[in-house]
mmCIF file of C-alpha atoms and ligand atoms in Angstrom:
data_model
loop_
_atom_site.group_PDB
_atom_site.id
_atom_site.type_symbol
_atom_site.label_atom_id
_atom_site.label_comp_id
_atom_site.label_asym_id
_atom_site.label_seq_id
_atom_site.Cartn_x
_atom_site.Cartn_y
_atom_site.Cartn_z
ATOM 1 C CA UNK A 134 146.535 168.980 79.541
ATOM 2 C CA UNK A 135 148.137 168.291 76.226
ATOM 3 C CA UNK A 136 150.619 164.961 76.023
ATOM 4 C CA UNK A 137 153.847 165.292 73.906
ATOM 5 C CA UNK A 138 155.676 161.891 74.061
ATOM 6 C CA UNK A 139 158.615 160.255 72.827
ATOM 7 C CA UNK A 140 158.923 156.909 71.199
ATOM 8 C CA UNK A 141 162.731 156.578 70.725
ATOM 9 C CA UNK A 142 162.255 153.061 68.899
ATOM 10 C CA UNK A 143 165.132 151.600 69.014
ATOM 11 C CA UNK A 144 167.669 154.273 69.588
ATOM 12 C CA UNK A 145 169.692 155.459 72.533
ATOM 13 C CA UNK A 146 172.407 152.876 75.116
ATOM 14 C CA UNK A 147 171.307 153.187 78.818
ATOM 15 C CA UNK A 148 173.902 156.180 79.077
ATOM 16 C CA UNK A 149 172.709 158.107 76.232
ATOM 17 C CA UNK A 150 169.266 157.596 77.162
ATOM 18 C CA UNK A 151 169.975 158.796 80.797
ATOM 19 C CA UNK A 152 171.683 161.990 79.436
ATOM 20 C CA UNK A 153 168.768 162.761 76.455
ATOM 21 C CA UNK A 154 166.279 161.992 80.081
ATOM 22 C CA UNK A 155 168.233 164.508 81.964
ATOM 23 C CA UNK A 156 168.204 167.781 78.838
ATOM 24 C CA UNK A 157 164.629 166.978 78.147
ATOM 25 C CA UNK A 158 163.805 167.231 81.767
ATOM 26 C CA UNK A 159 166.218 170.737 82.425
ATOM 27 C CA UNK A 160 164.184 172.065 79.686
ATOM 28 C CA UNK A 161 160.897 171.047 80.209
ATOM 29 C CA UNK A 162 160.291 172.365 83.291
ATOM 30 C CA UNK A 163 158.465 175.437 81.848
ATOM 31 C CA UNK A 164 156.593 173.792 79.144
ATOM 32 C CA UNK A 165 152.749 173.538 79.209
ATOM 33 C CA UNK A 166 152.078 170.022 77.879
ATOM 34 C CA UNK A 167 152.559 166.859 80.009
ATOM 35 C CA UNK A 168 155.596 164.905 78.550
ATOM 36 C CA UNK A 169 155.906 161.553 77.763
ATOM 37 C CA UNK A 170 159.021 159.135 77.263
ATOM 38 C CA UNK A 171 159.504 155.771 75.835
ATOM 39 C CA UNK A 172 163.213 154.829 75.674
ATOM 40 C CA UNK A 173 164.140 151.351 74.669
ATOM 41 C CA UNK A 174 162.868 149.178 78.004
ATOM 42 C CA UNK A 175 166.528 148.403 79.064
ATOM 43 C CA UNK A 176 166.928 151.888 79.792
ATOM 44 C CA UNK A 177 163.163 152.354 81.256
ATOM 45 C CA UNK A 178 164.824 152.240 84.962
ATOM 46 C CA UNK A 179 168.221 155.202 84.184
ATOM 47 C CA UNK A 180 165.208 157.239 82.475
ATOM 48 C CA UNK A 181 163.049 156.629 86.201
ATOM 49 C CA UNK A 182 165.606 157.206 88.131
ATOM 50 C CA UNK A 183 166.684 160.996 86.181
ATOM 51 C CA UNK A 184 162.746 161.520 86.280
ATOM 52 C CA UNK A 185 162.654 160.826 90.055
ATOM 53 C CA UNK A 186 165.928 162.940 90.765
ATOM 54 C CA UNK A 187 164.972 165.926 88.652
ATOM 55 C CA UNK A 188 160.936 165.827 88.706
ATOM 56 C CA UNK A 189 160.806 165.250 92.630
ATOM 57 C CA UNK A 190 157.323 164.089 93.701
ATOM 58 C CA UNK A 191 156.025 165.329 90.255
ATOM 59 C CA UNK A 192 157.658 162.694 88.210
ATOM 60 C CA UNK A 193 153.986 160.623 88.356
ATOM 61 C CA UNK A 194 153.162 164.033 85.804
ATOM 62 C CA UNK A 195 155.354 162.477 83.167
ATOM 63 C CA UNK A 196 154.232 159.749 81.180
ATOM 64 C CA UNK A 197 157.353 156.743 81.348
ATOM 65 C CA UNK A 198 157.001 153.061 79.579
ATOM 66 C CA UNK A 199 158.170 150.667 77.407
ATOM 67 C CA UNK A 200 157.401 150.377 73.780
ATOM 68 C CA UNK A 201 155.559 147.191 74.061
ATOM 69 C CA UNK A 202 154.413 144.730 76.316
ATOM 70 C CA UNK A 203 153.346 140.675 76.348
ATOM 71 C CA UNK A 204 149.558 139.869 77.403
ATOM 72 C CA UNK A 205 150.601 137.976 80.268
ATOM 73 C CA UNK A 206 152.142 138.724 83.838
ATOM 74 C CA UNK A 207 155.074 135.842 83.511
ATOM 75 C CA UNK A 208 155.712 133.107 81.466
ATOM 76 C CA UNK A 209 158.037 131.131 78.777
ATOM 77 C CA UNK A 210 158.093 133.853 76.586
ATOM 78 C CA UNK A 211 161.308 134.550 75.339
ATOM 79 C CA UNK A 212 162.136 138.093 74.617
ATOM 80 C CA UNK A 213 159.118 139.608 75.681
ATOM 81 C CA UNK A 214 158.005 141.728 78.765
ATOM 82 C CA UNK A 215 155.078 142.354 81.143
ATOM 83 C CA UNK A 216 153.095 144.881 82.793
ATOM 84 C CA UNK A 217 153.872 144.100 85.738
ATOM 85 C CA UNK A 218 157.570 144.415 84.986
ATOM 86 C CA UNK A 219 157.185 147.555 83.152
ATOM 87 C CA UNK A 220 155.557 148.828 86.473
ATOM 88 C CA UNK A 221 157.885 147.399 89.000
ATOM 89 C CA UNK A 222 161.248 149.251 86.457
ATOM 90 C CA UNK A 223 159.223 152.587 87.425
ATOM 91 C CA UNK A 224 156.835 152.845 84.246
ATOM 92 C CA UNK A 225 153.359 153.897 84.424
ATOM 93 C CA UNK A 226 152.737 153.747 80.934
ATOM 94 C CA UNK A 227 152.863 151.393 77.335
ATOM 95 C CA UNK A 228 153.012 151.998 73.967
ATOM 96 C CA UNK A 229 150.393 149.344 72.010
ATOM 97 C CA UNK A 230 150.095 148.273 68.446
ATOM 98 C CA UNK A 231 152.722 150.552 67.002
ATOM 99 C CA UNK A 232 152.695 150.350 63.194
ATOM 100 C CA UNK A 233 155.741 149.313 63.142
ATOM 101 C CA UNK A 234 154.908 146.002 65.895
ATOM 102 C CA UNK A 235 151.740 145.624 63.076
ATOM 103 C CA UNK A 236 153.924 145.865 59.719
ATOM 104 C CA UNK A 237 157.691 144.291 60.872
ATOM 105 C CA UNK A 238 156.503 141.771 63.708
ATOM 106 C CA UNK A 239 152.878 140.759 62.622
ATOM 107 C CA UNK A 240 150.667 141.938 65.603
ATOM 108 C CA UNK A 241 146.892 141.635 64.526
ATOM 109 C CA UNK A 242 144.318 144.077 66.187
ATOM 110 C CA UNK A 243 143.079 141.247 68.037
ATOM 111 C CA UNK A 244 146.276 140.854 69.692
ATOM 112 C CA UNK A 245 146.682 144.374 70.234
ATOM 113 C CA UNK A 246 143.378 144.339 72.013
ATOM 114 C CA UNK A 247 144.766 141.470 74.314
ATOM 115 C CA UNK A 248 147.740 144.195 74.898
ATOM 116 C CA UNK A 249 145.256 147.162 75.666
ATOM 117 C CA UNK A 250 143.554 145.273 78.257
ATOM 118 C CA UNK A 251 146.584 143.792 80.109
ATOM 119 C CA UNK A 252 148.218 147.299 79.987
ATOM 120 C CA UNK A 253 144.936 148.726 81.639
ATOM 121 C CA UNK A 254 144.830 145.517 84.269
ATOM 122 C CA UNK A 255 148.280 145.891 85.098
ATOM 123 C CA UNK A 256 147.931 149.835 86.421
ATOM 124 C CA UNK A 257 149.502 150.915 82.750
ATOM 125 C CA UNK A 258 148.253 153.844 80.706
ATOM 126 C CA UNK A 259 147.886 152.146 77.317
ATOM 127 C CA UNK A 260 149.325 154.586 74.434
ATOM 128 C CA UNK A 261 147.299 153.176 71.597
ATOM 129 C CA UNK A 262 147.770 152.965 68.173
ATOM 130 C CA UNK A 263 145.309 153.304 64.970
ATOM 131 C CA UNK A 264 146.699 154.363 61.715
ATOM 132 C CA UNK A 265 145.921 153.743 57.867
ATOM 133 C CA UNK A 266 148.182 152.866 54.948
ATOM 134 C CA UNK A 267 148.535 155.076 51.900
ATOM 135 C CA UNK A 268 147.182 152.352 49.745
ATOM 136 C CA UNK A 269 143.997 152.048 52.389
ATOM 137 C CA UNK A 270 144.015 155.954 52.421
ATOM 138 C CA UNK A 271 143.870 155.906 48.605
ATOM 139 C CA UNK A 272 141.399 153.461 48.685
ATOM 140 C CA UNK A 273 138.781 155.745 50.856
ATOM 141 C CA UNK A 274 139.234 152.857 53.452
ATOM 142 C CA UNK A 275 140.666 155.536 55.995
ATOM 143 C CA UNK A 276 137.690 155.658 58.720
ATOM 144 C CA UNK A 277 136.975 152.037 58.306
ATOM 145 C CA UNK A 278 140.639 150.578 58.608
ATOM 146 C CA UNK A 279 141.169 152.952 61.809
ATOM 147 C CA UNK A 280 137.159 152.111 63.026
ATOM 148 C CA UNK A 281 138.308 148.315 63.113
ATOM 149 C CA UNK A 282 141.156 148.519 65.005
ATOM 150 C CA UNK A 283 139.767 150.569 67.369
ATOM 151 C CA UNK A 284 136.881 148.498 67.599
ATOM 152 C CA UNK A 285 139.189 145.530 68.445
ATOM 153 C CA UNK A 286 141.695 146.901 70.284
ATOM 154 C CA UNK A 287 139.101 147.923 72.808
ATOM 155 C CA UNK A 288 136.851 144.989 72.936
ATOM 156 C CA UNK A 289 137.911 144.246 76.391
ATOM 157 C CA UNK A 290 137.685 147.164 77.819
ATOM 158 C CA UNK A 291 134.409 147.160 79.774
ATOM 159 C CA UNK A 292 134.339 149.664 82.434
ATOM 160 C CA UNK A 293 133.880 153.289 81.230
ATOM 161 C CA UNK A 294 136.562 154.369 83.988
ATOM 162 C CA UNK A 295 139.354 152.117 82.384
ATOM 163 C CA UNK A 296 138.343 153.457 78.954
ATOM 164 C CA UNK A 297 138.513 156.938 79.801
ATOM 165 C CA UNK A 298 142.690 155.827 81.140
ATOM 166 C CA UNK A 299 143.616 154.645 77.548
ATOM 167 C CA UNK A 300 145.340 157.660 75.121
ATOM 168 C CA UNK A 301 145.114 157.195 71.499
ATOM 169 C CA UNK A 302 147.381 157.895 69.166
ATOM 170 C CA UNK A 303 146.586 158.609 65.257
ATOM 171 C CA UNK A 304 149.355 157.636 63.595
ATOM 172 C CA UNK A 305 149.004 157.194 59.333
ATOM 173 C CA UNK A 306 151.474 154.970 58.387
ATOM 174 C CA UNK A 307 152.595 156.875 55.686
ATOM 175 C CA UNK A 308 153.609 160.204 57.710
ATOM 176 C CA UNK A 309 155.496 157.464 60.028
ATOM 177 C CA UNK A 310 159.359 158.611 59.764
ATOM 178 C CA UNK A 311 158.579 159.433 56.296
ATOM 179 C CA UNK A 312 158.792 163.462 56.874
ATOM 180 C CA UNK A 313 155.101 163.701 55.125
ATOM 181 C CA UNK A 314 153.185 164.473 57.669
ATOM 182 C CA UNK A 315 148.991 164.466 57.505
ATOM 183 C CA UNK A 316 147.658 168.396 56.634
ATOM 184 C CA UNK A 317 146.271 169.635 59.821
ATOM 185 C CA UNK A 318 142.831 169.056 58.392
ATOM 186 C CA UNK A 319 143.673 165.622 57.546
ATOM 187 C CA UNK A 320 144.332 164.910 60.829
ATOM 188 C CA UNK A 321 141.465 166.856 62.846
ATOM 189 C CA UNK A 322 139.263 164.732 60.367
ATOM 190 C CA UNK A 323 140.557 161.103 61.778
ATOM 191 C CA UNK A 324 140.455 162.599 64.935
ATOM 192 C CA UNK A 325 136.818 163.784 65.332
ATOM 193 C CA UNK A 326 135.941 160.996 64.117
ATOM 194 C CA UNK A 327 137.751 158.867 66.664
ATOM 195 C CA UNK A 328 136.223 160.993 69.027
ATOM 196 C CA UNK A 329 132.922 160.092 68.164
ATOM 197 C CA UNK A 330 133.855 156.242 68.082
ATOM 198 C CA UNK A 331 135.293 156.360 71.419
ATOM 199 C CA UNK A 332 132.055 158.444 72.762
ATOM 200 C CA UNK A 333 129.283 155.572 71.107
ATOM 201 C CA UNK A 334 131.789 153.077 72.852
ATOM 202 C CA UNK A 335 131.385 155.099 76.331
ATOM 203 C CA UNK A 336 127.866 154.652 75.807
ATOM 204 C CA UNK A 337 127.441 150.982 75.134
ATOM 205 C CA UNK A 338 129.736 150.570 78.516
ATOM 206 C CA UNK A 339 126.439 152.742 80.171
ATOM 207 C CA UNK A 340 128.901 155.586 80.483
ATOM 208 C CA UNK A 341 128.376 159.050 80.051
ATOM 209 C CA UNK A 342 129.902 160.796 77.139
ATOM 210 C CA UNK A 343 133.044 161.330 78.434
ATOM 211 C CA UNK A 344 134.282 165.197 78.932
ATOM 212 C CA UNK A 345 136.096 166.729 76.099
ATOM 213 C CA UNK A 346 139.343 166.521 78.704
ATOM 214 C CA UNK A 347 138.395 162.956 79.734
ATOM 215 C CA UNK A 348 139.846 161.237 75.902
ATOM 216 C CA UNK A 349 143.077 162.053 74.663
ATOM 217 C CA UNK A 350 143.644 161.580 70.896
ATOM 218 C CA UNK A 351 147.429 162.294 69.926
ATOM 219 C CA UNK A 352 148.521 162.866 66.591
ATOM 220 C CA UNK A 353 151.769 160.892 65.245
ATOM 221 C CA UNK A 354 153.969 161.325 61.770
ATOM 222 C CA UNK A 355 156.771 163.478 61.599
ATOM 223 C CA UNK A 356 155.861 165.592 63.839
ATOM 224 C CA UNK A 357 158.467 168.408 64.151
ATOM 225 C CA UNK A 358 159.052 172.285 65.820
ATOM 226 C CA UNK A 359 158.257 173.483 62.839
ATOM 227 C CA UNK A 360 154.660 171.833 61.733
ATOM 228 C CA UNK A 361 154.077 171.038 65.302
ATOM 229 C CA UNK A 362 152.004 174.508 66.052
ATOM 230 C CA UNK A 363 149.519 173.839 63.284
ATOM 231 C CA UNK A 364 148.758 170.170 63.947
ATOM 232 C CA UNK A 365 148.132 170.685 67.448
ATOM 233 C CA UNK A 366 145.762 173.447 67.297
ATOM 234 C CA UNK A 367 143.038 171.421 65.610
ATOM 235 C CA UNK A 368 140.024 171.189 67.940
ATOM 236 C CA UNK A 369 140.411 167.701 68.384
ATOM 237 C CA UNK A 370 144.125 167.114 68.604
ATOM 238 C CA UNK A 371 145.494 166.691 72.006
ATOM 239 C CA UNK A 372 149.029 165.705 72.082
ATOM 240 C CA UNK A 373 151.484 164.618 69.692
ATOM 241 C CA UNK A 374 153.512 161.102 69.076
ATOM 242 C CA UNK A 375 156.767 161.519 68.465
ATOM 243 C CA UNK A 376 159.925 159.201 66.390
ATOM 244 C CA UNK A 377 162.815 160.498 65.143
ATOM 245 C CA UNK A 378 162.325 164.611 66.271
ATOM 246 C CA UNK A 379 162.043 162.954 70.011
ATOM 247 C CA UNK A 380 165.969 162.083 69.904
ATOM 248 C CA UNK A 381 166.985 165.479 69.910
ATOM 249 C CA UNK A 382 166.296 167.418 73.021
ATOM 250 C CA UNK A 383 165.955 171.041 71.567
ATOM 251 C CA UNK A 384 163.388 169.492 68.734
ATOM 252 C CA UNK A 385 161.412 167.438 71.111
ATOM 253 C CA UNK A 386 161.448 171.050 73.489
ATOM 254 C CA UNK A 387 160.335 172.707 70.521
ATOM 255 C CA UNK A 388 157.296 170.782 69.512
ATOM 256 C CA UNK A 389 156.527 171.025 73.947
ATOM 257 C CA UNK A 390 157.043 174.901 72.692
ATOM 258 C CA UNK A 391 154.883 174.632 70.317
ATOM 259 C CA UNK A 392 151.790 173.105 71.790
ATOM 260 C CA UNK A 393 148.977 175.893 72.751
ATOM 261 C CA UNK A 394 148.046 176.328 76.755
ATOM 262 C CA UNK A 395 144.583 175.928 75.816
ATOM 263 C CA UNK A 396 141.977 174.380 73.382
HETATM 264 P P1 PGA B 468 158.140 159.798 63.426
HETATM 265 O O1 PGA B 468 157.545 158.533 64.232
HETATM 266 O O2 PGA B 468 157.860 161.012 64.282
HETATM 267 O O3 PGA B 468 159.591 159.515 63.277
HETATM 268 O O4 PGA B 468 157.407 159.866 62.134
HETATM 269 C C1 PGA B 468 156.322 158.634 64.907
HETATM 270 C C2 PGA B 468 156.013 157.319 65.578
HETATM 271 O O5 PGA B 468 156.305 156.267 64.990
HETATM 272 O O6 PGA B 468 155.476 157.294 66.701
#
C-alpha cells in the first residue's frame, strides 16, 4: 500500500497538533494509502493518543515518529532524542537525514547512516532521505550524489529483513518548500534508479530481490492535491513526503485522494 506522510517541521503547539491529528484522522478513514505523521516530537504523544482513540487497534496502520533521532539509546546529549524514547511516546517510526538536518544542522551521510541503523535497532521504521541540489542536478551529478548517500546511509544495514523495513524518500532539494516540484518523469527516473540500488544492495546482503511491494520509494517536494495524481502514478513512486501541504487537513486529504488504489 501507498504511504502519504506528513513532516510538519517545525509547526503546530501540542493543541494544534492534537486537533490537525484528530481532522486528518475523521477524514482519512476512507482513503486508500497508509498515512503517515511527523509532528514536532513534543507533540508525538497528543498525536498517539488521537491515533489510539480514533484508529482503535488499527492505529499500528499509521505511520507516527519524530523528525529525527540521536544514534544512541541515552546519554549527555543535550537536546537530542532516542529511539527508544521515540518508541516508548507511542512512535513506530523516524524521519532520517532530512535536507534540511543536512543543509541547516550539518549531518553528513555517514552520520545519517549511524541514524538509519539505530532507527532499525530500536524497532523504528527509518523514513530516509536522499535528495540532490540544483547546482549537483545541473551538474549531471544527480544519480551519483543520491547513489552516495544511499550507499552510506545503509552501510549498516546487514540483514536483508531490516533493509526491506527502511522507506525512502526522494526528496530534490530544490522542489523542497520551494513550490517547484520534480516533472513526474524526473522523479520516476531517480526512483528506478533507486530501485535498482536498493535491489544490488539486497543482493550483496544474500537476499533475494526484494518484491516490487517489499521497497517503498516516496517522492518529496511540494507535493500538493493538485500535482499529487501525476507524481504518484509513476511506476516506481510509492508514496509521497509531505511539508508545508501536510498542515492543512483538506490538502494533506487531497493528495491521500489523489493517490491511485493500485500500481
Ligand atoms: P514541502 O516539504 O512539501 O514543503 O516541499 C517536503 C519535505 O521537506 O519533506
Amino acid at each position: 500500500r501507498p504511504v502519504i506522510a506528513g513532516n510538519w517541521k517545525m509547526h503546530k503547539t501540542v493543541a494544534e497538533a492534537r486537533e490537525l491529528s484528530l481532522r486528518i484522522l475523521d477524514g482519512a478513514r476512507d482513503v486508500f494509502p497508509r498515512i503517515g505523521l511527523f509532528p514536532p516530537a513534543l507533540s508525538l504523544p497528543a498525536v498517539v493518543e488521537e491515533v489510539r482513540r480514533v484508529a482503535g487497534n488499527l492505529s499500528d496502520e499509521v505511520l507516527l515518529g519524530a523528525q529525527n533521532l540521536y544514534p544512541a539509546d541515552e546519554g549527555a546529549f543535550t537536546g537530542e532524542i532516542s529511539a527508544p524514547m521515540i518508541r516508548a511516546a507511542g512512535g513506530n517510526a523516524v524521519i532520517v537525514g532530512h535536507s534540511e538536518r543536512r543543509q541547516i544542522f550539518g549531518e553528513t551521510s555517514d552520520f545519517v547512516g549511524l541514524k538509519v541503523e539505530a532507527a532499525i535497532h530500536g524497532g523504528l521504521v527509518p523514513i530516509f532521505c536522499v535528495g540532490e541540489t540544483l547546482d549537483e542536478r545541473e551538474d549531471g551529478r544527480t544519480t551519483a550524489v543520491v547513489g552516495d548517500q544511499l550507499a552510506r546511509g545503509l552501510t549498516r544495514i546487514e540483514r536483508p529483513d531490516d533493509l526491506a523495513r527502511v522507506i525512502i524518500a526522494y526528496e530534490p532539494v530544490w522542489a523542497i518548500g520551494t513550490g517547484r516540484t520534480a516533472s513526474p518523469d524526473q522523479a520516476q527516473e531517480v526512483h528506478a534508479y533507486i530501485r535498482e540500488e536498493l535491489g544490488k544492495r539486497f543482493a550483496a546482503l544474500g537476499g533475494d530481490p526484494p518484491r516490487r511491494d517489499e521497497v517503498l520509494i516516496l517522492y518529496g517536494g511540494s507535493v500538493k492535491p493538485a500535482n499529487a495524481a501525476d507524481l504518484l502514478s509513476q511506476p516506481d513512486v510509492d508514496g509521497a513526503l509531505v511539508g508545508g501541504a501536510s498542515l492543512d487537513a483538506d490538502s494533506f486529504l487531497g493528495i491521500c485522494r489523489a493517490c491511485p488504489a493500485e500500481g
